[in-house]
Coordinates of C-alpha atoms in Angstrom, one line a residue:
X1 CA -40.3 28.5 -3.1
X2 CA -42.8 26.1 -4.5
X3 CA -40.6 25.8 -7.9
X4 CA -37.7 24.3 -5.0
X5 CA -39.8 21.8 -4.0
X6 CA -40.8 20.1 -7.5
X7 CA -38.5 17.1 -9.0
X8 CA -36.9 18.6 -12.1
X9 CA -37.7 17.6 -15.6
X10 CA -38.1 13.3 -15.6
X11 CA -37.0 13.2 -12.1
X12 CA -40.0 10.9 -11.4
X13 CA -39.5 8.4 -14.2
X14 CA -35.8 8.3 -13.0
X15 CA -36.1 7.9 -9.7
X16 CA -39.1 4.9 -10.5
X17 CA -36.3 3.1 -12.9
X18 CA -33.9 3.4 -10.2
X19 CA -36.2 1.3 -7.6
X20 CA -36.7 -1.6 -10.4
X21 CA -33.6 -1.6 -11.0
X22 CA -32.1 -1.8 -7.4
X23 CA -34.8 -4.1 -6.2
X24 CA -33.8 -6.7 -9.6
X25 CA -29.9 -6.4 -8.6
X26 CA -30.8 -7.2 -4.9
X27 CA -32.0 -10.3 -6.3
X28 CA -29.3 -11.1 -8.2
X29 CA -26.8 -9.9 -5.6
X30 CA -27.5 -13.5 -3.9
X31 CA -25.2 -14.9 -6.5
X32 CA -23.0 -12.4 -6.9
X33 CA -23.1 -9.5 -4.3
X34 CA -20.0 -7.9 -4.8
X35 CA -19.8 -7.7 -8.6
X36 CA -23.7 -7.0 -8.7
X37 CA -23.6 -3.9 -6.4
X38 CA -20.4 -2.8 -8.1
X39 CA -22.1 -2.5 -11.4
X40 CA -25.0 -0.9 -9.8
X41 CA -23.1 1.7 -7.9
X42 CA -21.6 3.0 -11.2
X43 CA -25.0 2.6 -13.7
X44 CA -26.3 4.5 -10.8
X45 CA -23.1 7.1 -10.4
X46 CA -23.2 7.4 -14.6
X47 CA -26.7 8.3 -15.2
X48 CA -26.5 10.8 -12.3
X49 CA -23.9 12.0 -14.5
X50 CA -25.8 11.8 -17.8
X51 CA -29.2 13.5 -16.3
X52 CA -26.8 16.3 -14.6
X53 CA -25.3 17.2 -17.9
X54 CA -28.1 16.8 -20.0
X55 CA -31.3 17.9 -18.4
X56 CA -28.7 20.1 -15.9
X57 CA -29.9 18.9 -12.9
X58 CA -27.9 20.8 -9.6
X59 CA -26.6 18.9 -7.3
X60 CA -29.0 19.2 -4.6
X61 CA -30.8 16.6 -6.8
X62 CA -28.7 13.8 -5.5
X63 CA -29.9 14.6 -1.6
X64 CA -33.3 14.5 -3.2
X65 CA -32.5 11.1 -4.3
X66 CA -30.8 9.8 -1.4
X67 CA -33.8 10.7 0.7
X68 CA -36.5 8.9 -1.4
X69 CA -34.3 6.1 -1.5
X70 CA -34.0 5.8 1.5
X71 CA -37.6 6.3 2.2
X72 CA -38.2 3.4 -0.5
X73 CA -35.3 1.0 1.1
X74 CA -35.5 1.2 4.4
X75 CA -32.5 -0.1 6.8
X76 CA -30.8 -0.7 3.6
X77 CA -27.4 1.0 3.5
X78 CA -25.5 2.2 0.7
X79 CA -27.7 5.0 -0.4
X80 CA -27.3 8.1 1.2
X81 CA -26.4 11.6 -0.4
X82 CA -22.4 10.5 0.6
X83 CA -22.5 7.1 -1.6
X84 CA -24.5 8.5 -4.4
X85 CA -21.7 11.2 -5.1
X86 CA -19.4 8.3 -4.6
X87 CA -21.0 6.6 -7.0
X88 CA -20.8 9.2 -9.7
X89 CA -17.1 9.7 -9.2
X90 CA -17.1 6.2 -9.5
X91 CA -18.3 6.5 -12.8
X92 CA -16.8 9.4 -13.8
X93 CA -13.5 7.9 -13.1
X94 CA -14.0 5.2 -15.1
X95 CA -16.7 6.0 -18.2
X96 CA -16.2 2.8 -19.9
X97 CA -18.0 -0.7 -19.1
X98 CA -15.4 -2.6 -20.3
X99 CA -13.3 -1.9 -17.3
X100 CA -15.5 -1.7 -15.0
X101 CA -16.6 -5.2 -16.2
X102 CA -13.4 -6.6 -15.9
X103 CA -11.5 -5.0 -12.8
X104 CA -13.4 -2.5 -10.8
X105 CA -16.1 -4.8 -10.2
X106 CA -13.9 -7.5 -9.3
X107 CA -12.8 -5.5 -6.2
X108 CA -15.2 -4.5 -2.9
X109 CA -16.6 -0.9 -2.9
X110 CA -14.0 -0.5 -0.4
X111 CA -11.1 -0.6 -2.1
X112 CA -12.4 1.5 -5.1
X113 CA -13.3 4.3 -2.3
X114 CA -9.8 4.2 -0.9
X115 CA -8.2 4.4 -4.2
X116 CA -10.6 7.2 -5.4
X117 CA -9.6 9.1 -2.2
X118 CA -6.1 9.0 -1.9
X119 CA -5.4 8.6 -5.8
X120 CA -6.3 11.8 -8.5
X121 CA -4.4 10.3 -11.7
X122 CA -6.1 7.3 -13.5
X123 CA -3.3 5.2 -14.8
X124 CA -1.9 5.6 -10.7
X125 CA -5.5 4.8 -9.9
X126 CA -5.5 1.1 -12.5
X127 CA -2.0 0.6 -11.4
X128 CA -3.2 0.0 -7.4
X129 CA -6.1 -1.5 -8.0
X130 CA -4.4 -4.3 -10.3
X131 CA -2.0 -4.7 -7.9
X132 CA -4.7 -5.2 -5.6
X133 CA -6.8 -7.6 -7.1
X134 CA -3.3 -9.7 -8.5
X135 CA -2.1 -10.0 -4.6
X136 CA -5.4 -10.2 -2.9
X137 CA -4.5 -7.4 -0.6
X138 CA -7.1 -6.2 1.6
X139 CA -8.1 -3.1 2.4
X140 CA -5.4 -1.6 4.9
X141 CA -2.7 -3.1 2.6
X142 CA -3.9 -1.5 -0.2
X143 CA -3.8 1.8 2.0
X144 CA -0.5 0.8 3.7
X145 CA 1.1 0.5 -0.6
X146 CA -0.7 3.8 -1.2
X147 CA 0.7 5.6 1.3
X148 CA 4.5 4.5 1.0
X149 CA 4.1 4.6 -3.3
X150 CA 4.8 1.7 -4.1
X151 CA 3.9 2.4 -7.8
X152 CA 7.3 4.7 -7.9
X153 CA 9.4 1.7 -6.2
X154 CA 8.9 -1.2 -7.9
X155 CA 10.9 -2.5 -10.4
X156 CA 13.4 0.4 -9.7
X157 CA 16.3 -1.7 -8.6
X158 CA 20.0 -1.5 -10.1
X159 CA 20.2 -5.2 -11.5
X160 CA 21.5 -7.9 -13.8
X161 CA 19.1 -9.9 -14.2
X162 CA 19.1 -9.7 -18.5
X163 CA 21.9 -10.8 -18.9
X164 CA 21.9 -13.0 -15.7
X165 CA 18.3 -14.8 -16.1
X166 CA 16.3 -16.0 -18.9
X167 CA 13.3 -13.5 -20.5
X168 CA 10.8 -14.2 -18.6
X169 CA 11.9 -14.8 -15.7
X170 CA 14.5 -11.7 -15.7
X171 CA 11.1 -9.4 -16.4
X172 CA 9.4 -11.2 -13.4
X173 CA 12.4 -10.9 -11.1
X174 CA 13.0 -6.8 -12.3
X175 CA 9.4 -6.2 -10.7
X176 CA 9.8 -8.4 -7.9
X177 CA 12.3 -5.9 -6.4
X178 CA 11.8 -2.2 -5.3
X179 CA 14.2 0.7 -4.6
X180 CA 14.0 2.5 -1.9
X181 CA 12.3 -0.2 0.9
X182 CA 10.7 1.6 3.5
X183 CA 11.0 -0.3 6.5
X184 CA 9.7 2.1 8.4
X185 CA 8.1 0.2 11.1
X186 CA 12.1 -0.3 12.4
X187 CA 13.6 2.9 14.9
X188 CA 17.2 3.3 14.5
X189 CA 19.9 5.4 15.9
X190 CA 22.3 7.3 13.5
X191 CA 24.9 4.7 14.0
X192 CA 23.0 1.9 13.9
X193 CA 24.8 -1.2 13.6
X194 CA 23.7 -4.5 10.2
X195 CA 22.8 -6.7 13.3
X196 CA 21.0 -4.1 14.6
X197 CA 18.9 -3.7 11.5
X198 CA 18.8 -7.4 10.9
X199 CA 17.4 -8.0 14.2
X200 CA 15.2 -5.5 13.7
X201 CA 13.8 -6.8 10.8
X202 CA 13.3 -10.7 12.2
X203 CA 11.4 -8.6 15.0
X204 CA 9.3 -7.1 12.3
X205 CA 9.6 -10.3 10.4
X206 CA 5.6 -10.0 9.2
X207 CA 6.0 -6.5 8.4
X208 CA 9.5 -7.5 6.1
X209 CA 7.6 -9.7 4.4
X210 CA 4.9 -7.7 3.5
X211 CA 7.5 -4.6 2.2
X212 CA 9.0 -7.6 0.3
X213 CA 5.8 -8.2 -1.5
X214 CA 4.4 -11.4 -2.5
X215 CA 5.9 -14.9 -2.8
X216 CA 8.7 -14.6 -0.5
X217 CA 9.2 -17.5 2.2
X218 CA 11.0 -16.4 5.0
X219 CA 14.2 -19.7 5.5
X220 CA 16.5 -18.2 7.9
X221 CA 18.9 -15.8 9.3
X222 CA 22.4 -16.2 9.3
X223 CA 22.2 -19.4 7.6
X224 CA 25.5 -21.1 7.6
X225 CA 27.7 -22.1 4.5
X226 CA 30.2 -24.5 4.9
X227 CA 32.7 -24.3 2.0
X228 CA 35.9 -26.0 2.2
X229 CA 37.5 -25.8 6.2
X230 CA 35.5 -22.3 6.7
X231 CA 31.5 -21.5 7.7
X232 CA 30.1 -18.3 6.0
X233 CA 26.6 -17.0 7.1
X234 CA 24.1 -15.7 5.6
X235 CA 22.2 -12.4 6.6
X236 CA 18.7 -13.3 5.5
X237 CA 17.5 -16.3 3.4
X238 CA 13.9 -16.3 1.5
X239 CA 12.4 -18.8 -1.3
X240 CA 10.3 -17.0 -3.2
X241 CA 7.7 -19.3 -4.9
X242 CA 6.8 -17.6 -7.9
X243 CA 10.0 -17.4 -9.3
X244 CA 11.1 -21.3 -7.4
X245 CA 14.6 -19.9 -6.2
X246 CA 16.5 -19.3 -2.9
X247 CA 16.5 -15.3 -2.6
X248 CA 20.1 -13.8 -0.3
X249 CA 19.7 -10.6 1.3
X250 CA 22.6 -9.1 2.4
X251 CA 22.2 -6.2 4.5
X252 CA 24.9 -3.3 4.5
X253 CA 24.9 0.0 6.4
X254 CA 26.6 3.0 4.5
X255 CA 27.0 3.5 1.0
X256 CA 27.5 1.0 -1.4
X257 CA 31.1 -0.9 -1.9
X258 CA 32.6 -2.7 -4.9
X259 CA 33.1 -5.5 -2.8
X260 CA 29.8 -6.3 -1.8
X261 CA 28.6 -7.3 -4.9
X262 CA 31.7 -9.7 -5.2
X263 CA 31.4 -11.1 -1.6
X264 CA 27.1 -11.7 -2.7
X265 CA 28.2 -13.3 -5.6
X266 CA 30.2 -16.1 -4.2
X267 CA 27.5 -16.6 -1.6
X268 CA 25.1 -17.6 -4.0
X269 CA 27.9 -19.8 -5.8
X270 CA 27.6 -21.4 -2.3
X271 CA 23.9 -21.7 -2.3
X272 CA 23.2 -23.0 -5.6
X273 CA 26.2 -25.6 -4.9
X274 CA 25.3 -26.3 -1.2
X275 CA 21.2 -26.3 -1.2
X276 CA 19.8 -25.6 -4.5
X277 CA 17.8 -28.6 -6.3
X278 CA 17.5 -29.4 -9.7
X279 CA 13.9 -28.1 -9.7
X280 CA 15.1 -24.6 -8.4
X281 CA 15.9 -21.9 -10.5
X282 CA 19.3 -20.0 -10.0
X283 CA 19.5 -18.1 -6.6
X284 CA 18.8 -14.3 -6.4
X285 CA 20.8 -11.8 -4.6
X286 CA 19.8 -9.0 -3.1
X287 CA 22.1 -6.0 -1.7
X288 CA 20.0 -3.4 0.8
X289 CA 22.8 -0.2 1.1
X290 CA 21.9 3.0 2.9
X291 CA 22.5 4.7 -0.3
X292 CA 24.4 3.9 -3.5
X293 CA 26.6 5.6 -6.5
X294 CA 24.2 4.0 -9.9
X295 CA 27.6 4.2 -12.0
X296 CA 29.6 2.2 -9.5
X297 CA 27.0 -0.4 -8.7
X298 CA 26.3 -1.5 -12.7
X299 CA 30.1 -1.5 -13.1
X300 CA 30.7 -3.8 -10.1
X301 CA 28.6 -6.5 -11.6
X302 CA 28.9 -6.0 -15.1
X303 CA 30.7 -9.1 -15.8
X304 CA 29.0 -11.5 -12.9
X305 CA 27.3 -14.4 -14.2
X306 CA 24.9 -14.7 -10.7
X307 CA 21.8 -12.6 -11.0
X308 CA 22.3 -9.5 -8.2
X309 CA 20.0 -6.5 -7.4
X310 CA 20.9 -3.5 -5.4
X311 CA 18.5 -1.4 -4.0
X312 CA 18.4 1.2 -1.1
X313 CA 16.5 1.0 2.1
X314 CA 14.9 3.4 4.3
X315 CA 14.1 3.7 8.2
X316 CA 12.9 5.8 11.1
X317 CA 15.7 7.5 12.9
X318 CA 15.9 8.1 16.8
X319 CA 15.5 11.5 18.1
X320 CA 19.3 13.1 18.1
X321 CA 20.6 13.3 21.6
X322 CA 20.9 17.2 21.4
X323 CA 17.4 17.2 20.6
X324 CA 16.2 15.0 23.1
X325 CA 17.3 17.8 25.5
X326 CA 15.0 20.6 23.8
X327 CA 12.1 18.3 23.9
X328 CA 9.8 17.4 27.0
X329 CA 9.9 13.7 28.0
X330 CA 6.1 12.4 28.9
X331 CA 7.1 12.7 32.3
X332 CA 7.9 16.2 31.7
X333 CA 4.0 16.5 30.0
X334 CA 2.5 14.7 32.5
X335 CA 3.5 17.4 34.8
X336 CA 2.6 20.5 33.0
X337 CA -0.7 18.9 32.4
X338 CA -1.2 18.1 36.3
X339 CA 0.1 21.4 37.0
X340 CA -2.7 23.2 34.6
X341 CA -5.7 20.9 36.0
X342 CA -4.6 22.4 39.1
X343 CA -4.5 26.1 38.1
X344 CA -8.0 25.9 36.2
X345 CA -9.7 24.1 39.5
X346 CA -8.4 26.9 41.6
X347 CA -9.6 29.1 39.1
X348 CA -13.1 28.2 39.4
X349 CA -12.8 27.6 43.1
X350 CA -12.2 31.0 43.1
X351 CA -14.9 32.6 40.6
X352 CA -17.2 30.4 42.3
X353 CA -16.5 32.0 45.6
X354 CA -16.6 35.5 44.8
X355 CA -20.1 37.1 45.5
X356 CA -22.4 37.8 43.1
X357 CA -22.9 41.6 42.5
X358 CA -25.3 43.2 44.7
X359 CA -25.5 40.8 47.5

């Protein structure tokens, strides 16, 4: 028992270079607080590491160490037994300073907790927080893009945009869009109707946007065209402000038809003739199907000089009718549930009642 209590081998030197070493970055965190206790949470995390493997401490060491922390830094937050083994996965995440120097530390401990939550693979684990620092996201979006992997959507559109756009801004423009979009903040029926969706999606017009990702700049909905003695209209208008271009959105429910791609591209004929400056870049278009053949789509716009994307979109679907039957409404709940408060207050009506044995 009395071997338990003692600190292991250098345990007392350690834990004294931790105190100088947190009160000196509490000093410097005035001027930089985020970055400073970034860089401490891993130098902490990695020598854990280092004195675990080399001197094989256990890992009842670190509740050890959280509790005379604790004792030493009183009211101070941030080191109990929970953030110290944070801390370590921290490092052991990401081993090298470099890194660590030049992103993780640029992001709040927040974000790196999320991400080293929900996220096992390193290069999945970069790709987020990149992302996240590039955009300024904040915490719940960075959950929000975790959760509906966004890292396996974007830039998986069927386009033209190399041999429709210059280099760079054809690369910029591939990454911009994703396949599938999850608008799943919209509930549809089976047969749901485009205005349905598009209405849908001006309700949800702060949710669109942020499934659309950064830079787009929401112009109008069925924007009208006048060309020659007719008025076209257009589902969705955007400008996106990186790329400085008008960006058409046609929505389409279904599969994906030839024709589409022909109708888009004499809409943003229209556009670039009707609206576009000479300080905008050509307009995009953008085709959202239910679903779409690949060999079809690349051979409908093989020869288009208009840059087009096509990319699939998914929502939330109503209950079926049949099913609705075979499932309790609330109303239907609320009366089971009123029906077993009253059983179980009979029930103890009734035990309390009954006389005790003996009496």
């Amino acid at each position: 028992m009395k071997s338990a209590l003692l600190p292991p081998t250098g345990y007392p030197e350690f834990l004294q270079e931790l105190k100088t070493r947190i009160r000196g970055a509490q000093v410097r965190a005035a001027l930089a607080v985020n970055r400073e206790l970034i860089l401490l949470y891993w130098s902490i995390g990695r020598d854990i590491l280092l004195r675990q493997g080399m001197e094989g401490w256990g890992t009842r060491v670190i509740d050890r160490l959280a509790h005379d922390l604790q004792n030493e830094f009183p009211g101070v937050e941030g080191f109990g037994a929970r953030s110290l083994k944070y801390m370590r996965a921290l490092a052991e995440a990401w081993p090298e300073e470099a890194i660590v120097q030049q992103l993780i530390a640029q992001l709040p401990w927040g974000h790196n907790l999320r991400v080293l939550d929900r996220i096992k693979d390193r290069r999945t684990r970069e790709w987020y927080l990149r992302a996240a620092f590039e955009h300024g996201w904040s915490q719940n979006v960075l959950v929000h893009m975790i959760s509906s992997r966004l890292h396996e959507r974007e830039g998986k559109a069927l386009t033209n945009f190399e041999q429709t756009l210059p280099p760079p801004d054809s690369d910029m423009a591939e990454q911009i869009l994703r396949d599938p979009y999850n608008f799943d903040f919209l509930t549809l029926a089976d047969d749901f109707k485009e205005r349905e969706l598009e209405r849908g999606l001006l309700i949800h017009l702060r949710d669109l946007l942020l499934e659309l990702g950064r830079g787009f700049a929401f112009v109008g909905s069925q924007v009208p065209l006048p060309v020659g003695d007719q008025t076209f209209y257009l589902d969705l208008l955007f400008y996106h402000v990186r790329l400085h271009c008008y960006f058409v959105i046609e929505l389409k429910t279904g599969e994906f038809k030839p024709e589409y791609a022909g109708k888009l591209n004499f809409y943003l004929s229209a556009v670039d003739g009707i609206m576009k400056s000479d300080r905008d870049d050509p307009t995009i278009g953008l085709l959202l199907c239910e679903s779409h053949n690949e060999a079809i789509v690349e051979l409908s716009f093989k020869n288009f000089q208009k840059p087009i994307g096509v990319s699939t979109y998914t929502v939330t679907r109503e209950m079926p009718k049949a099913l609705e039957q075979e499932v309790p409404s609330i109303e239907d709940l609320k009366g089971i549930v009123e029906k077993l408060r009253t059983e179980l207050a009979a029930a103890r009506k009734a035990d309390q009642a009954e006389p005790e044995e003996g009496t």
